[in-house]
Amino acid sequence: MNPRSDLPPTEPPAQPSETHTGLMGRLRNYFLTGLVVTGPVAITLYLTWWFVTWVDGLVRPFVPIAYRPETYLPFGVPGSGLVVAVVALTLLGFLTANLIGRTLLEIGERILGRIPAVRAIYRAMKQVFETLFSGKGSSFRRVGLVEFPSPGMWSIVLISQPPSADVANSLPGQEEHISVFLPCSPNPTTGFFFYVPKSKIIEVEMSAEEAATLIMSAGVVQPGSDQQKKVAALAGMANAARIANAGSPQPLQPAPAKVE
């Protein structure tokens, strides 16, 4: 029996569409691109706002009510305390630079030096601040590697100053030692301080800021990586997937972008 020629041709079964999968992939890429762009900006603004409000909270109690902006305005002015603090510190530095200021400073230090508990804290903090903000020292401006916590494992350290004569004479061996600070990840403000032989330190070409970024990111952000290249790679990946899906009969999955 011959089949009838007037019947409509039988259509093949429809293939499962991948449009939904391609759309989700594009949305995921767009979301990641937006996250990479806005994430650092949002965190920077949040930390800046936190610092400004923290300084305002410290300084505002010392400012008379008559000189506060909120006394004359229906709203507070964020950062007014920070401005007052900067002006006050600058004025204090100016007064300390002359003879009267130095005399008052010496009298104050002499008074603090007579208090046993406060004397040690003040002297230690004064030495730390003078070293960090004098601009003449080399503390924590060089980065190195030491074999820690066990042989074959290397950790990033910030190189500080050589030990004092008393400490150097107490260290074993005749080799010169140097003090280093080993920051912990992801919080580089905590860590370990120890003396290590100078020959055991491998100094690397890396700034302290790059080392802090590497430690805080737990190795995700490597020194020399360009963040703009990463953003451009994510955007290019999403755009390539959109063009490929628009011109292809079957949507294509986004190919992973190569990020240098």
PDB file of C-alpha atoms in Angstrom:
ATOM      1  CA  MET A   1       0.000   0.000   0.000  1.00  0.00           C
ATOM      2  CA  ASN A   2       1.521   3.287  -1.133  1.00  0.00           C
ATOM      3  CA  PRO A   3       1.443   6.246   1.230  1.00  0.00           C
ATOM      4  CA  ARG A   4      -0.785   9.141   0.242  1.00  0.00           C
ATOM      5  CA  SER A   5       1.020  11.968  -1.436  1.00  0.00           C
ATOM      6  CA  ASP A   6      -1.378  14.649  -0.180  1.00  0.00           C
ATOM      7  CA  LEU A   7      -0.469  14.213   3.498  1.00  0.00           C
ATOM      8  CA  PRO A   8       1.799  16.917   5.040  1.00  0.00           C
ATOM      9  CA  PRO A   9       5.380  15.860   5.524  1.00  0.00           C
ATOM     10  CA  THR A  10       6.242  14.604   8.947  1.00  0.00           C
ATOM     11  CA  GLU A  11       8.421  17.075  10.897  1.00  0.00           C
ATOM     12  CA  PRO A  12      11.418  15.694  12.818  1.00  0.00           C
ATOM     13  CA  PRO A  13      11.213  15.921  16.589  1.00  0.00           C
ATOM     14  CA  ALA A  14      12.381  19.257  17.943  1.00  0.00           C
ATOM     15  CA  GLN A  15      15.842  19.346  19.469  1.00  0.00           C
ATOM     16  CA  PRO A  16      16.097  20.560  23.076  1.00  0.00           C
ATOM     17  CA  SER A  17      16.811  24.265  23.085  1.00  0.00           C
ATOM     18  CA  GLU A  18      19.820  25.665  24.885  1.00  0.00           C
ATOM     19  CA  THR A  19      18.550  29.231  24.857  1.00  0.00           C
ATOM     20  CA  HIS A  20      17.863  29.187  28.562  1.00  0.00           C
ATOM     21  CA  THR A  21      21.351  27.942  29.359  1.00  0.00           C
ATOM     22  CA  GLY A  22      22.978  30.564  27.132  1.00  0.00           C
ATOM     23  CA  LEU A  23      20.922  33.331  28.705  1.00  0.00           C
ATOM     24  CA  MET A  24      21.884  32.258  32.218  1.00  0.00           C
ATOM     25  CA  GLY A  25      25.531  32.181  31.212  1.00  0.00           C
ATOM     26  CA  ARG A  26      25.361  35.716  29.843  1.00  0.00           C
ATOM     27  CA  LEU A  27      23.576  36.974  32.960  1.00  0.00           C
ATOM     28  CA  ARG A  28      26.199  35.326  35.154  1.00  0.00           C
ATOM     29  CA  ASN A  29      28.996  37.017  33.203  1.00  0.00           C
ATOM     30  CA  TYR A  30      27.259  40.391  33.412  1.00  0.00           C
ATOM     31  CA  PHE A  31      26.785  39.944  37.151  1.00  0.00           C
ATOM     32  CA  LEU A  32      30.456  39.051  37.683  1.00  0.00           C
ATOM     33  CA  THR A  33      31.552  42.048  35.606  1.00  0.00           C
ATOM     34  CA  GLY A  34      29.374  44.378  37.663  1.00  0.00           C
ATOM     35  CA  LEU A  35      30.634  42.815  40.882  1.00  0.00           C
ATOM     36  CA  VAL A  36      34.281  43.294  39.905  1.00  0.00           C
ATOM     37  CA  VAL A  37      33.622  46.930  38.961  1.00  0.00           C
ATOM     38  CA  THR A  38      31.508  47.979  41.939  1.00  0.00           C
ATOM     39  CA  GLY A  39      32.948  45.780  44.700  1.00  0.00           C
ATOM     40  CA  PRO A  40      36.245  47.642  45.280  1.00  0.00           C
ATOM     41  CA  VAL A  41      34.487  51.013  44.979  1.00  0.00           C
ATOM     42  CA  ALA A  42      31.825  50.043  47.532  1.00  0.00           C
ATOM     43  CA  ILE A  43      34.359  48.693  50.034  1.00  0.00           C
ATOM     44  CA  THR A  44      36.573  51.778  49.639  1.00  0.00           C
ATOM     45  CA  LEU A  45      33.633  54.116  50.204  1.00  0.00           C
ATOM     46  CA  TYR A  46      32.507  52.102  53.216  1.00  0.00           C
ATOM     47  CA  LEU A  47      35.949  52.154  54.847  1.00  0.00           C
ATOM     48  CA  THR A  48      36.333  55.873  54.117  1.00  0.00           C
ATOM     49  CA  TRP A  49      32.929  56.614  55.619  1.00  0.00           C
ATOM     50  CA  TRP A  50      33.750  54.486  58.666  1.00  0.00           C
ATOM     51  CA  PHE A  51      37.031  56.357  59.221  1.00  0.00           C
ATOM     52  CA  VAL A  52      35.404  59.781  58.847  1.00  0.00           C
ATOM     53  CA  THR A  53      32.578  58.967  61.259  1.00  0.00           C
ATOM     54  CA  TRP A  54      35.061  57.422  63.720  1.00  0.00           C
ATOM     55  CA  VAL A  55      37.178  60.586  63.756  1.00  0.00           C
ATOM     56  CA  ASP A  56      34.042  62.714  64.041  1.00  0.00           C
ATOM     57  CA  GLY A  57      32.948  60.720  67.078  1.00  0.00           C
ATOM     58  CA  LEU A  58      36.328  61.259  68.743  1.00  0.00           C
ATOM     59  CA  VAL A  59      36.667  64.968  68.005  1.00  0.00           C
ATOM     60  CA  ARG A  60      33.054  66.182  68.358  1.00  0.00           C
ATOM     61  CA  PRO A  61      32.995  66.053  72.208  1.00  0.00           C
ATOM     62  CA  PHE A  62      35.949  68.466  72.309  1.00  0.00           C
ATOM     63  CA  VAL A  63      34.324  71.004  69.960  1.00  0.00           C
ATOM     64  CA  PRO A  64      32.082  73.566  71.685  1.00  0.00           C
ATOM     65  CA  ILE A  65      28.430  73.392  70.725  1.00  0.00           C
ATOM     66  CA  ALA A  66      28.554  76.915  69.349  1.00  0.00           C
ATOM     67  CA  TYR A  67      31.146  75.856  66.742  1.00  0.00           C
ATOM     68  CA  ARG A  68      29.430  72.688  65.548  1.00  0.00           C
ATOM     69  CA  PRO A  69      27.760  72.824  62.101  1.00  0.00           C
ATOM     70  CA  GLU A  70      24.656  70.979  63.291  1.00  0.00           C
ATOM     71  CA  THR A  71      23.960  73.871  65.677  1.00  0.00           C
ATOM     72  CA  TYR A  72      23.121  76.126  62.728  1.00  0.00           C
ATOM     73  CA  LEU A  73      22.059  73.532  60.156  1.00  0.00           C
ATOM     74  CA  PRO A  74      19.139  71.083  60.303  1.00  0.00           C
ATOM     75  CA  PHE A  75      21.553  68.236  59.585  1.00  0.00           C
ATOM     76  CA  GLY A  76      25.049  67.157  60.550  1.00  0.00           C
ATOM     77  CA  VAL A  77      28.065  67.652  58.305  1.00  0.00           C
ATOM     78  CA  PRO A  78      30.129  64.443  57.992  1.00  0.00           C
ATOM     79  CA  GLY A  79      33.840  65.109  58.080  1.00  0.00           C
ATOM     80  CA  SER A  80      33.714  68.278  60.172  1.00  0.00           C
ATOM     81  CA  GLY A  81      35.500  66.490  63.010  1.00  0.00           C
ATOM     82  CA  LEU A  82      38.153  65.257  60.591  1.00  0.00           C
ATOM     83  CA  VAL A  83      38.780  68.820  59.397  1.00  0.00           C
ATOM     84  CA  VAL A  84      39.081  70.009  63.000  1.00  0.00           C
ATOM     85  CA  ALA A  85      41.499  67.168  63.779  1.00  0.00           C
ATOM     86  CA  VAL A  86      43.722  67.984  60.765  1.00  0.00           C
ATOM     87  CA  VAL A  87      43.790  71.695  61.636  1.00  0.00           C
ATOM     88  CA  ALA A  88      44.490  70.971  65.313  1.00  0.00           C
ATOM     89  CA  LEU A  89      47.342  68.567  64.522  1.00  0.00           C
ATOM     90  CA  THR A  90      48.869  71.009  62.055  1.00  0.00           C
ATOM     91  CA  LEU A  91      48.652  73.835  64.585  1.00  0.00           C
ATOM     92  CA  LEU A  92      50.134  71.604  67.273  1.00  0.00           C
ATOM     93  CA  GLY A  93      53.054  70.714  65.006  1.00  0.00           C
ATOM     94  CA  PHE A  94      53.624  74.386  64.264  1.00  0.00           C
ATOM     95  CA  LEU A  95      53.643  75.281  67.959  1.00  0.00           C
ATOM     96  CA  THR A  96      55.953  72.376  68.783  1.00  0.00           C
ATOM     97  CA  ALA A  97      58.494  73.564  66.213  1.00  0.00           C
ATOM     98  CA  ASN A  98      59.263  76.770  68.109  1.00  0.00           C
ATOM     99  CA  LEU A  99      61.060  77.236  71.381  1.00  0.00           C
ATOM    100  CA  ILE A 100      57.960  77.571  73.563  1.00  0.00           C
ATOM    101  CA  GLY A 101      56.408  74.460  72.092  1.00  0.00           C
ATOM    102  CA  ARG A 102      59.560  72.399  72.549  1.00  0.00           C
ATOM    103  CA  THR A 103      59.795  73.562  76.148  1.00  0.00           C
ATOM    104  CA  LEU A 104      56.200  72.539  76.877  1.00  0.00           C
ATOM    105  CA  LEU A 105      56.799  69.210  75.138  1.00  0.00           C
ATOM    106  CA  GLU A 106      59.878  68.527  77.244  1.00  0.00           C
ATOM    107  CA  ILE A 107      57.950  69.343  80.420  1.00  0.00           C
ATOM    108  CA  GLY A 108      55.157  66.984  79.391  1.00  0.00           C
ATOM    109  CA  GLU A 109      57.612  64.186  78.555  1.00  0.00           C
ATOM    110  CA  ARG A 110      59.353  64.715  81.874  1.00  0.00           C
ATOM    111  CA  ILE A 111      56.025  64.339  83.687  1.00  0.00           C
ATOM    112  CA  LEU A 112      55.141  61.182  81.759  1.00  0.00           C
ATOM    113  CA  GLY A 113      58.626  59.810  82.428  1.00  0.00           C
ATOM    114  CA  ARG A 114      57.936  59.852  86.155  1.00  0.00           C
ATOM    115  CA  ILE A 115      54.915  57.536  85.839  1.00  0.00           C
ATOM    116  CA  PRO A 116      56.177  53.904  85.764  1.00  0.00           C
ATOM    117  CA  ALA A 117      53.259  52.329  83.895  1.00  0.00           C
ATOM    118  CA  VAL A 118      52.862  55.113  81.339  1.00  0.00           C
ATOM    119  CA  ARG A 119      56.574  55.716  80.753  1.00  0.00           C
ATOM    120  CA  ALA A 120      57.251  52.469  78.888  1.00  0.00           C
ATOM    121  CA  ILE A 121      54.135  52.760  76.716  1.00  0.00           C
ATOM    122  CA  TYR A 122      54.827  56.389  75.799  1.00  0.00           C
ATOM    123  CA  ARG A 123      58.460  55.812  74.888  1.00  0.00           C
ATOM    124  CA  ALA A 124      57.646  52.761  72.781  1.00  0.00           C
ATOM    125  CA  MET A 125      54.828  54.529  70.932  1.00  0.00           C
ATOM    126  CA  LYS A 126      56.976  57.610  70.374  1.00  0.00           C
ATOM    127  CA  GLN A 127      59.745  55.556  68.816  1.00  0.00           C
ATOM    128  CA  VAL A 128      57.275  53.702  66.589  1.00  0.00           C
ATOM    129  CA  PHE A 129      55.619  56.890  65.323  1.00  0.00           C
ATOM    130  CA  GLU A 130      58.938  58.651  64.785  1.00  0.00           C
ATOM    131  CA  THR A 131      60.202  55.696  62.756  1.00  0.00           C
ATOM    132  CA  LEU A 132      57.058  55.306  60.668  1.00  0.00           C
ATOM    133  CA  PHE A 133      56.362  58.966  59.909  1.00  0.00           C
ATOM    134  CA  SER A 134      59.833  60.459  59.796  1.00  0.00           C
ATOM    135  CA  GLY A 135      60.327  59.288  56.209  1.00  0.00           C
ATOM    136  CA  LYS A 136      63.978  58.523  56.885  1.00  0.00           C
ATOM    137  CA  GLY A 137      63.842  54.936  58.041  1.00  0.00           C
ATOM    138  CA  SER A 138      63.637  51.819  55.910  1.00  0.00           C
ATOM    139  CA  SER A 139      61.358  49.805  58.194  1.00  0.00           C
ATOM    140  CA  PHE A 140      58.689  47.768  56.443  1.00  0.00           C
ATOM    141  CA  ARG A 141      59.599  49.176  53.039  1.00  0.00           C
ATOM    142  CA  ARG A 142      61.375  46.037  51.878  1.00  0.00           C
ATOM    143  CA  VAL A 143      59.758  42.651  51.366  1.00  0.00           C
ATOM    144  CA  GLY A 144      61.449  39.295  51.685  1.00  0.00           C
ATOM    145  CA  LEU A 145      60.891  35.556  51.923  1.00  0.00           C
ATOM    146  CA  VAL A 146      61.876  33.348  54.842  1.00  0.00           C
ATOM    147  CA  GLU A 147      61.588  29.603  55.253  1.00  0.00           C
ATOM    148  CA  PHE A 148      58.691  29.434  57.686  1.00  0.00           C
ATOM    149  CA  PRO A 149      56.943  27.569  59.346  1.00  0.00           C
ATOM    150  CA  SER A 150      58.893  24.506  58.207  1.00  0.00           C
ATOM    151  CA  PRO A 151      61.629  23.676  55.682  1.00  0.00           C
ATOM    152  CA  GLY A 152      60.370  23.959  52.124  1.00  0.00           C
ATOM    153  CA  MET A 153      57.590  26.402  53.049  1.00  0.00           C
ATOM    154  CA  TRP A 154      58.216  30.087  52.352  1.00  0.00           C
ATOM    155  CA  SER A 155      56.403  33.066  53.857  1.00  0.00           C
ATOM    156  CA  ILE A 156      56.361  36.746  52.995  1.00  0.00           C
ATOM    157  CA  VAL A 157      57.891  39.056  55.606  1.00  0.00           C
ATOM    158  CA  LEU A 158      58.362  42.790  55.953  1.00  0.00           C
ATOM    159  CA  ILE A 159      61.993  43.617  56.684  1.00  0.00           C
ATOM    160  CA  SER A 160      62.567  45.935  59.639  1.00  0.00           C
ATOM    161  CA  GLN A 161      65.715  47.126  61.418  1.00  0.00           C
ATOM    162  CA  PRO A 162      68.762  45.210  62.711  1.00  0.00           C
ATOM    163  CA  PRO A 163      68.574  44.324  66.407  1.00  0.00           C
ATOM    164  CA  SER A 164      70.096  46.527  69.050  1.00  0.00           C
ATOM    165  CA  ALA A 165      73.590  45.815  70.333  1.00  0.00           C
ATOM    166  CA  ASP A 166      72.318  44.100  73.474  1.00  0.00           C
ATOM    167  CA  VAL A 167      70.013  41.794  71.510  1.00  0.00           C
ATOM    168  CA  ALA A 168      72.607  41.126  68.790  1.00  0.00           C
ATOM    169  CA  ASN A 169      75.166  40.037  71.367  1.00  0.00           C
ATOM    170  CA  SER A 170      72.660  37.626  72.898  1.00  0.00           C
ATOM    171  CA  LEU A 171      71.769  35.931  69.611  1.00  0.00           C
ATOM    172  CA  PRO A 172      73.687  32.700  68.868  1.00  0.00           C
ATOM    173  CA  GLY A 173      76.315  32.592  66.169  1.00  0.00           C
ATOM    174  CA  GLN A 174      78.409  35.293  64.573  1.00  0.00           C
ATOM    175  CA  GLU A 175      76.125  35.959  61.616  1.00  0.00           C
ATOM    176  CA  GLU A 176      74.315  39.254  61.352  1.00  0.00           C
ATOM    177  CA  HIS A 177      70.597  39.102  62.159  1.00  0.00           C
ATOM    178  CA  ILE A 178      67.731  41.332  61.125  1.00  0.00           C
ATOM    179  CA  SER A 179      64.224  41.765  62.528  1.00  0.00           C
ATOM    180  CA  VAL A 180      61.257  40.896  60.343  1.00  0.00           C
ATOM    181  CA  PHE A 181      57.487  40.963  60.686  1.00  0.00           C
ATOM    182  CA  LEU A 182      55.441  38.113  59.226  1.00  0.00           C
ATOM    183  CA  PRO A 183      51.825  39.246  58.591  1.00  0.00           C
ATOM    184  CA  CYS A 184      48.977  36.770  58.850  1.00  0.00           C
ATOM    185  CA  SER A 185      46.337  36.234  56.186  1.00  0.00           C
ATOM    186  CA  PRO A 186      43.774  37.713  55.704  1.00  0.00           C
ATOM    187  CA  ASN A 187      44.476  40.285  58.447  1.00  0.00           C
ATOM    188  CA  PRO A 188      47.994  41.667  57.894  1.00  0.00           C
ATOM    189  CA  THR A 189      47.875  43.758  61.087  1.00  0.00           C
ATOM    190  CA  THR A 190      48.497  40.604  63.119  1.00  0.00           C
ATOM    191  CA  GLY A 191      51.442  38.270  62.761  1.00  0.00           C
ATOM    192  CA  PHE A 192      54.797  37.229  64.150  1.00  0.00           C
ATOM    193  CA  PHE A 193      57.902  39.259  64.922  1.00  0.00           C
ATOM    194  CA  PHE A 194      61.259  37.498  65.105  1.00  0.00           C
ATOM    195  CA  TYR A 195      64.965  37.812  64.339  1.00  0.00           C
ATOM    196  CA  VAL A 196      66.384  35.819  61.465  1.00  0.00           C
ATOM    197  CA  PRO A 197      69.910  35.568  60.020  1.00  0.00           C
ATOM    198  CA  LYS A 198      70.364  37.987  57.163  1.00  0.00           C
ATOM    199  CA  SER A 199      71.540  35.224  54.825  1.00  0.00           C
ATOM    200  CA  LYS A 200      68.257  33.368  55.355  1.00  0.00           C
ATOM    201  CA  ILE A 201      66.191  36.202  53.872  1.00  0.00           C
ATOM    202  CA  ILE A 202      65.485  36.327  50.139  1.00  0.00           C
ATOM    203  CA  GLU A 203      64.617  39.915  49.266  1.00  0.00           C
ATOM    204  CA  VAL A 204      62.032  40.254  46.481  1.00  0.00           C
ATOM    205  CA  GLU A 205      61.163  43.155  44.196  1.00  0.00           C
ATOM    206  CA  MET A 206      57.800  43.948  45.726  1.00  0.00           C
ATOM    207  CA  SER A 207      56.412  46.954  47.558  1.00  0.00           C
ATOM    208  CA  ALA A 208      54.872  46.726  51.004  1.00  0.00           C
ATOM    209  CA  GLU A 209      51.474  47.617  49.531  1.00  0.00           C
ATOM    210  CA  GLU A 210      51.684  44.786  47.021  1.00  0.00           C
ATOM    211  CA  ALA A 211      52.703  42.375  49.769  1.00  0.00           C
ATOM    212  CA  ALA A 212      49.741  43.459  51.922  1.00  0.00           C
ATOM    213  CA  THR A 213      47.368  42.977  48.981  1.00  0.00           C
ATOM    214  CA  LEU A 214      48.802  39.528  48.300  1.00  0.00           C
ATOM    215  CA  ILE A 215      48.406  38.510  51.941  1.00  0.00           C
ATOM    216  CA  MET A 216      44.891  39.918  52.365  1.00  0.00           C
ATOM    217  CA  SER A 217      43.677  38.165  49.204  1.00  0.00           C
ATOM    218  CA  ALA A 218      45.363  34.882  50.240  1.00  0.00           C
ATOM    219  CA  GLY A 219      47.258  34.779  46.954  1.00  0.00           C
ATOM    220  CA  VAL A 220      44.273  35.504  44.697  1.00  0.00           C
ATOM    221  CA  VAL A 221      45.620  38.902  43.609  1.00  0.00           C
ATOM    222  CA  GLN A 222      49.210  38.466  42.505  1.00  0.00           C
ATOM    223  CA  PRO A 223      51.684  41.369  42.205  1.00  0.00           C
ATOM    224  CA  GLY A 224      51.767  42.851  38.726  1.00  0.00           C
ATOM    225  CA  SER A 225      48.245  41.787  37.819  1.00  0.00           C
ATOM    226  CA  ASP A 226      46.197  44.539  36.188  1.00  0.00           C
ATOM    227  CA  GLN A 227      42.677  44.764  37.554  1.00  0.00           C
ATOM    228  CA  GLN A 228      41.504  46.628  34.464  1.00  0.00           C
ATOM    229  CA  LYS A 229      42.568  43.669  32.327  1.00  0.00           C
ATOM    230  CA  LYS A 230      40.411  41.387  34.434  1.00  0.00           C
ATOM    231  CA  VAL A 231      37.403  43.672  34.075  1.00  0.00           C
ATOM    232  CA  ALA A 232      37.957  43.965  30.324  1.00  0.00           C
ATOM    233  CA  ALA A 233      38.312  40.185  30.025  1.00  0.00           C
ATOM    234  CA  LEU A 234      34.977  39.591  31.786  1.00  0.00           C
ATOM    235  CA  ALA A 235      33.243  42.207  29.641  1.00  0.00           C
ATOM    236  CA  GLY A 236      34.769  40.767  26.471  1.00  0.00           C
ATOM    237  CA  MET A 237      33.715  37.266  27.451  1.00  0.00           C
ATOM    238  CA  ALA A 238      30.114  38.376  27.946  1.00  0.00           C
ATOM    239  CA  ASN A 239      30.113  40.345  24.675  1.00  0.00           C
ATOM    240  CA  ALA A 240      31.578  37.422  22.707  1.00  0.00           C
ATOM    241  CA  ALA A 241      28.935  35.093  24.093  1.00  0.00           C
ATOM    242  CA  ARG A 242      26.180  37.536  23.120  1.00  0.00           C
ATOM    243  CA  ILE A 243      27.473  37.873  19.542  1.00  0.00           C
ATOM    244  CA  ALA A 244      27.945  34.129  19.164  1.00  0.00           C
ATOM    245  CA  ASN A 245      24.464  33.370  20.466  1.00  0.00           C
ATOM    246  CA  ALA A 246      22.912  35.974  18.167  1.00  0.00           C
ATOM    247  CA  GLY A 247      24.532  34.638  14.996  1.00  0.00           C
ATOM    248  CA  SER A 248      24.446  30.891  15.678  1.00  0.00           C
ATOM    249  CA  PRO A 249      21.412  28.588  15.175  1.00  0.00           C
ATOM    250  CA  GLN A 250      22.194  26.944  18.486  1.00  0.00           C
ATOM    251  CA  PRO A 251      23.322  29.171  21.350  1.00  0.00           C
ATOM    252  CA  LEU A 252      26.905  28.741  22.386  1.00  0.00           C
ATOM    253  CA  GLN A 253      28.232  28.657  25.899  1.00  0.00           C
ATOM    254  CA  PRO A 254      30.555  31.503  26.907  1.00  0.00           C
ATOM    255  CA  ALA A 255      34.170  30.466  26.550  1.00  0.00           C
ATOM    256  CA  PRO A 256      36.439  31.190  29.474  1.00  0.00           C
ATOM    257  CA  ALA A 257      38.469  34.325  28.897  1.00  0.00           C
ATOM    258  CA  LYS A 258      42.198  34.310  29.267  1.00  0.00           C
ATOM    259  CA  VAL A 259      43.247  36.740  31.984  1.00  0.00           C
ATOM    260  CA  GLU A 260      46.901  37.603  32.156  1.00  0.00           C
TER     261      GLU A 260
END
